[in-house]
Short mmCIF file of C-alpha atoms in Angstrom, two decimals:
data_model
loop_
_atom_site.label_atom_id
_atom_site.label_comp_id
_atom_site.label_asym_id
_atom_site.label_seq_id
_atom_site.Cartn_x
_atom_site.Cartn_y
_atom_site.Cartn_z
CA MET Z 1 48.26 -9.08 78.08
CA ALA Z 2 50.70 -10.30 75.40
CA LYS Z 3 49.28 -11.22 72.05
CA SER Z 4 49.90 -14.78 71.07
CA ALA Z 5 51.71 -15.89 67.89
CA ALA Z 6 48.45 -16.84 66.21
CA GLY Z 7 46.90 -13.35 67.01
CA LYS Z 8 49.98 -11.65 65.58
CA TRP Z 9 49.80 -13.62 62.51
CA VAL Z 10 46.12 -12.65 61.90
CA SER Z 11 46.78 -9.09 62.46
CA ARG Z 12 49.53 -9.17 59.80
CA VAL Z 13 47.31 -10.79 57.32
CA GLY Z 14 44.39 -8.26 57.90
CA SER Z 15 46.85 -5.39 57.47
CA THR Z 16 48.16 -6.66 54.05
CA GLY Z 17 44.57 -6.95 52.70
CA GLY Z 18 44.42 -10.86 52.71
CA GLY Z 19 47.86 -11.29 51.47
CA LYS Z 20 49.12 -12.34 48.04
CA SER Z 21 47.40 -15.87 48.16
CA TYR Z 22 44.02 -14.19 48.87
CA LYS Z 23 44.26 -11.81 46.01
CA LYS Z 24 45.14 -14.57 43.71
CA SER Z 25 42.09 -16.52 45.03
CA ARG Z 26 39.58 -13.92 44.30
CA PRO Z 27 36.76 -15.29 41.83
CA SER Z 28 37.36 -14.44 38.21
CA ASN Z 29 33.57 -14.48 37.14
CA PHE Z 30 33.32 -11.32 39.33
CA TYR Z 31 34.56 -9.21 36.48
CA GLY Z 32 32.40 -11.15 34.00
CA ALA Z 33 29.40 -10.34 35.77
CA LEU Z 34 30.22 -6.60 35.85
CA PHE Z 35 30.67 -6.81 32.11
CA VAL Z 36 27.38 -8.43 31.47
CA ILE Z 37 25.70 -5.79 33.58
CA VAL Z 38 27.23 -2.97 31.71
CA VAL Z 39 26.37 -4.65 28.31
CA LEU Z 40 22.68 -5.13 29.51
CA GLY Z 41 22.39 -1.60 30.67
CA LEU Z 42 23.75 -0.36 27.30
CA ALA Z 43 21.37 -2.49 25.28
CA ALA Z 44 18.28 -1.43 27.34
CA THR Z 45 19.24 2.27 26.77
CA VAL Z 46 19.61 1.89 22.99
CA LEU Z 47 16.26 -0.19 22.74
CA ALA Z 48 14.32 2.35 24.91
CA ARG Z 49 15.73 5.19 22.67
CA TYR Z 50 14.71 3.40 19.40
CA GLU Z 51 11.07 2.89 20.79
CA TYR Z 52 10.77 6.29 21.73
CA GLN Z 53 11.84 7.46 18.23
CA ASN Z 54 9.65 4.78 16.31
CA PRO Z 55 6.42 4.47 18.23
CA SER Z 56 4.48 1.46 17.43
CA ALA Z 57 1.37 2.27 15.25
CA GLY Z 58 -0.70 -0.24 17.36
CA PRO Z 59 -3.02 -2.97 16.04
CA LYS Z 60 -5.09 -2.21 12.81
CA ALA Z 61 -8.70 -1.49 13.37
CA THR Z 62 -11.18 -4.09 11.89
CA PRO Z 63 -12.88 -3.00 8.84
CA PRO Z 64 -15.19 -1.36 7.94
CA THR Z 65 -13.63 1.57 9.65
CA ILE Z 66 -15.21 5.07 9.73
CA GLY Z 67 -14.57 6.59 6.39
CA THR Z 68 -14.92 3.28 4.60
CA THR Z 69 -17.74 2.80 1.93
CA TRP Z 70 -18.83 -0.53 0.83
CA TYR Z 71 -21.91 -1.76 -1.15
CA ALA Z 72 -24.14 -4.68 -0.52
CA ALA Z 73 -27.14 -6.41 -2.07
CA LEU Z 74 -30.30 -7.05 0.02
CA SER Z 75 -33.33 -9.33 -0.64
CA ILE Z 76 -36.43 -10.25 1.42
CA ASP Z 77 -38.18 -13.47 0.41
CA ASN Z 78 -41.40 -14.29 1.90
CA CYS Z 79 -42.47 -17.86 0.98
CA GLY Z 80 -40.78 -17.79 -2.43
CA GLN Z 81 -41.91 -14.23 -3.23
CA THR Z 82 -39.65 -11.45 -3.44
CA ALA Z 83 -40.71 -8.51 -1.30
CA PRO Z 84 -41.08 -4.92 -2.74
CA PHE Z 85 -37.76 -3.00 -2.47
CA LEU Z 86 -37.35 -0.88 0.72
CA PRO Z 87 -38.00 2.67 0.82
CA THR Z 88 -34.61 4.50 0.30
CA ASN Z 89 -33.42 6.65 3.18
CA PRO Z 90 -30.85 9.06 1.62
CA LYS Z 91 -30.67 11.60 4.32
CA TYR Z 92 -30.01 9.12 7.20
CA THR Z 93 -26.68 9.83 8.95
CA GLY Z 94 -26.09 6.51 10.42
CA GLY Z 95 -23.79 3.71 8.98
CA PHE Z 96 -26.16 2.19 6.60
CA THR Z 97 -28.10 3.85 3.81
CA VAL Z 98 -30.74 2.00 1.75
CA GLN Z 99 -30.34 3.01 -1.95
CA PRO Z 100 -32.60 2.05 -4.96
CA ALA Z 101 -33.19 -1.53 -5.75
CA ASP Z 102 -32.31 -2.64 -2.25
CA VAL Z 103 -28.54 -1.67 -2.51
CA ILE Z 104 -27.15 -0.97 1.00
CA LYS Z 105 -24.32 1.56 1.39
CA ILE Z 106 -22.13 0.54 4.35
CA SER Z 107 -20.35 3.76 5.63
CA PRO Z 108 -19.67 3.54 9.36
CA ALA Z 109 -20.42 6.74 11.28
CA SER Z 110 -19.41 5.61 14.77
CA SER Z 111 -18.08 2.64 16.44
CA ALA Z 112 -21.65 1.29 16.92
CA ASP Z 113 -21.70 0.33 13.15
CA ALA Z 114 -17.95 -0.18 12.36
CA GLY Z 115 -15.54 -3.06 12.56
CA ASN Z 116 -17.35 -6.28 13.98
CA ASN Z 117 -20.46 -4.13 14.82
CA ALA Z 118 -21.28 -3.88 10.88
CA THR Z 119 -23.65 -6.74 10.92
CA LEU Z 120 -27.09 -7.58 9.40
CA ALA Z 121 -28.50 -7.32 12.85
CA GLN Z 122 -27.20 -3.80 13.55
CA PHE Z 123 -28.59 -2.79 10.04
CA THR Z 124 -32.07 -4.03 10.92
CA ARG Z 125 -31.82 -2.29 14.37
CA GLU Z 126 -31.07 1.36 12.37
CA TYR Z 127 -33.67 0.80 9.65
CA ALA Z 128 -37.21 1.53 10.87
CA GLY Z 129 -39.67 -1.28 10.24
CA LEU Z 130 -37.10 -4.03 10.00
CA THR Z 131 -37.03 -6.72 12.55
CA ALA Z 132 -34.57 -9.60 12.44
CA SER Z 133 -34.00 -12.42 14.97
CA SER Z 134 -33.67 -16.19 14.96
CA THR Z 135 -37.44 -16.36 15.28
CA THR Z 136 -38.95 -13.27 13.81
CA LEU Z 137 -38.73 -11.38 10.51
CA GLY Z 138 -40.34 -8.15 9.86
CA TYR Z 139 -40.24 -5.79 6.96
CA PRO Z 140 -42.20 -2.41 5.96
CA VAL Z 141 -44.86 -2.60 3.29
CA LYS Z 142 -47.24 0.00 1.95
CA GLY Z 143 -49.59 0.74 4.76
CA GLY Z 144 -47.76 -1.06 7.55
CA VAL Z 145 -45.37 -3.89 8.39
CA THR Z 146 -45.35 -7.49 7.58
CA THR Z 147 -44.35 -9.63 10.54
CA LEU Z 148 -43.46 -13.43 10.26
CA HIS Z 149 -42.85 -15.71 13.07
CA ASN Z 150 -41.32 -19.35 13.10
CA GLY Z 151 -44.31 -21.87 12.76
CA ASP Z 152 -46.52 -19.41 10.69
CA ARG Z 153 -48.00 -20.90 7.43
CA CYS Z 154 -47.26 -19.55 4.06
CA PRO Z 155 -49.96 -17.42 2.39
CA VAL Z 156 -52.36 -19.16 0.12
CA LYS Z 157 -51.25 -17.45 -3.26
CA SER Z 158 -47.56 -17.88 -2.43
CA LYS Z 159 -45.24 -20.53 -3.84
CA TYR Z 160 -45.40 -22.65 -0.76
CA ALA Z 161 -48.96 -22.10 0.19
CA GLY Z 162 -50.01 -23.64 3.48
CA LYS Z 163 -46.51 -24.82 4.45
CA VAL Z 164 -45.03 -24.06 7.85
CA GLY Z 165 -42.22 -21.53 7.56
CA GLN Z 166 -39.20 -20.53 9.60
CA VAL Z 167 -36.92 -17.56 9.58
CA SER Z 168 -33.29 -17.89 8.10
CA TYR Z 169 -30.71 -15.79 6.60
CA ALA Z 170 -28.54 -16.62 3.59
CA TYR Z 171 -25.33 -14.83 2.45
CA TRP Z 172 -22.87 -14.86 -0.15
CA THR Z 173 -19.47 -13.03 0.59
CA THR Z 174 -18.07 -12.81 -3.09
CA ILE Z 175 -19.83 -12.30 -6.52
CA ALA Z 176 -18.48 -15.78 -7.65
CA GLN Z 177 -19.76 -17.66 -4.59
CA LYS Z 178 -22.59 -19.87 -5.64
CA ALA Z 179 -23.84 -21.84 -2.53
CA PRO Z 180 -24.76 -19.53 0.41
CA THR Z 181 -24.02 -19.93 3.96
CA VAL Z 182 -27.22 -20.11 5.95
CA THR Z 183 -27.90 -19.09 9.46
CA THR Z 184 -30.59 -18.18 11.92
CA ASP Z 185 -28.44 -15.64 13.70
CA PRO Z 186 -28.36 -12.24 11.94
CA SER Z 187 -25.59 -10.89 14.18
CA THR Z 188 -23.13 -13.42 12.91
CA ILE Z 189 -23.49 -12.00 9.21
CA LYS Z 190 -20.77 -9.19 9.00
CA PHE Z 191 -20.87 -6.99 5.96
CA SER Z 192 -18.11 -6.82 3.45
CA GLN Z 193 -17.70 -5.28 0.05
CA TYR Z 194 -20.21 -6.96 -2.65
CA LEU Z 195 -22.12 -9.02 0.05
CA ARG Z 196 -25.18 -10.44 -0.87
CA VAL Z 197 -27.68 -11.44 1.89
CA THR Z 198 -31.25 -12.63 1.74
CA MET Z 199 -33.65 -12.40 4.65
CA ALA Z 200 -36.10 -15.26 4.32
CA PHE Z 201 -39.22 -16.90 5.66
CA LEU Z 202 -39.36 -20.41 3.94
CA PRO Z 203 -40.24 -23.93 4.75
CA SER Z 204 -37.58 -25.98 6.55
CA GLY Z 205 -35.12 -27.33 4.02
CA VAL Z 206 -35.48 -24.78 1.28
CA THR Z 207 -32.45 -22.75 0.53
CA PRO Z 208 -32.97 -18.84 0.26
CA PRO Z 209 -32.24 -17.54 -3.26
CA SER Z 210 -29.83 -14.86 -3.97
CA PRO Z 211 -30.94 -11.19 -4.24
CA PRO Z 212 -32.28 -10.69 -7.88
CA LYS Z 213 -29.97 -9.64 -10.78
CA VAL Z 214 -31.21 -6.10 -10.84
CA THR Z 215 -30.13 -5.55 -7.25
CA VAL Z 216 -26.68 -7.21 -7.76
CA ASP Z 217 -26.15 -5.33 -11.02
CA ALA Z 218 -26.99 -1.95 -9.30
CA MET Z 219 -24.66 -2.81 -6.45
CA VAL Z 220 -21.68 -3.53 -8.70
CA LYS Z 221 -22.38 -0.39 -10.96
CA THR Z 222 -22.51 1.79 -7.87
CA ALA Z 223 -19.45 0.54 -6.40
CA VAL Z 224 -17.40 0.60 -9.57
CA THR Z 225 -18.72 3.88 -11.02
CA PRO Z 226 -16.73 6.75 -9.55
CA THR Z 227 -18.56 10.18 -8.57
CA THR Z 228 -17.49 12.69 -10.79
CA THR Z 229 -18.03 16.40 -10.44
CA THR Z 230 -18.35 18.28 -13.67
CA THR Z 231 -17.32 21.94 -13.76
CA THR Z 232 -18.71 24.13 -16.69
CA THR Z 233 -16.93 27.02 -17.79
CA THR Z 234 -18.79 29.63 -19.84
CA PRO Z 235 -16.38 30.86 -22.59
CA VAL Z 236 -15.98 34.76 -22.64
CA THR Z 237 -16.06 36.10 -26.25
CA SER Z 238 -14.13 39.31 -26.69
CA THR Z 239 -15.31 41.40 -29.38
CA THR Z 240 -13.31 44.18 -30.89
CA LEU Z 241 -15.36 46.91 -32.70
CA LYS Z 242 -13.93 48.93 -35.37
CA ARG Z 243 -13.93 52.68 -34.57
CA PRO Z 244 -16.25 54.54 -37.07
CA THR Z 245 -14.71 57.32 -38.83
CA THR Z 246 -17.60 59.60 -38.19
CA PRO Z 247 -18.78 59.69 -34.57
CA THR Z 248 -22.27 58.46 -34.13
CA THR Z 249 -24.56 59.14 -31.26
CA ALA Z 250 -27.33 56.73 -30.76
CA GLY Z 251 -30.82 58.22 -31.26
CA VAL Z 252 -29.49 61.61 -32.63
CA THR Z 253 -29.39 62.55 -36.27
CA THR Z 254 -26.76 64.88 -37.30
CA THR Z 255 -27.40 66.89 -40.59
CA THR Z 256 -24.46 68.57 -42.21
CA VAL Z 257 -25.66 71.59 -44.44
CA ALA Z 258 -23.28 72.36 -47.27
CA SER Z 259 -22.24 76.03 -47.45
CA THR Z 260 -22.65 77.84 -50.78
CA THR Z 261 -20.29 80.71 -51.57
CA THR Z 262 -21.51 83.06 -54.19
CA THR Z 263 -18.97 85.14 -55.96
CA THR Z 264 -20.32 88.55 -57.54
CA SER Z 265 -18.36 89.94 -60.49
CA VAL Z 266 -18.18 93.70 -60.64
CA THR Z 267 -17.83 95.32 -64.01
CA THR Z 268 -16.18 98.81 -64.28
CA THR Z 269 -16.90 100.82 -67.41
CA THR Z 270 -14.30 103.57 -68.38
CA SER Z 271 -15.53 106.50 -70.57
CA PRO Z 272 -12.96 107.47 -73.44
CA LYS Z 273 -11.42 110.75 -73.11
CA GLY Z 274 -12.06 113.51 -75.81
#
C-alpha cells in the first residue's frame, strides 16, 4: 500500500531528529538544571570532606564534670540552733566529701553525682544519717539521729520553743549574695563553687540563716589555698681529709727504736828500734 503524502513527511522529520525548528525549540533551562545539579554535587562533596576532617566536639557536658573540684558551705538549723558539725568522711570515694567545719568537697566520681545530678538531695542520699525531703529533715548526732517532720514543735530550750516548725532549704550561689533563695525541694539545689546552703527546721515565715562565718571562711580558704608538695633534699657534705705524713693504723701503736752506733778507737803502740 502506497504511503500518503502526510506519512512521507512524518518519516522525513523523524529521520532528521526533529528538524531545525525542533532543535531550536529545545528548552533552554535544561542546561541550567544540569549546571545546578553539578554545583550542588560538588558542594556536598566539599562539605562532607570538611566535616570528616573537622569532626564536631559535640555538646559540652554540664558542670560539675568528673574531675572538677568545688567547695560549698553547709549548715543545719534546728529551731534557731545550729547543729554540731557533721563527722568528716575523708575516705569516702563518692562525689561528696565532708571536711572539717561542714565544708563539702564536690568532686564527682560518676554520672550519679555529676552535672545536674550534683544536688543537695543527692548529697544527703550519699551521706549516712542525713535525710532531706519536703517534709522531713534528719541529721546524725552523737549517739543517734535527730529526725524532724513538718508539724513538729520546736524544743523547749530552743529559740522558737513550742512553735510549729516546717522543713525548708535556703541557699546562696555567690559569696556576695545576701538574700537567699528558699525552697522545700532539695533536688532543685544544684551545687556550684562557693555555694552556701542551710538545711532548716523553723517556724513558717522565718528565713534560714547563712552558714556560720567559721564554715564560710574554711570553705574559701580550702578553695583558694593550693595543695603544695614539699620535697626535702638532704645536702651531701664532701669532706677531704689530708693525708698524714706518717701512716697510722687505728688501735696499733708503733714504736720506733733509735739505733745507736758505737765506734771503738784502736790504739797501736810501736816500740822504738835500738
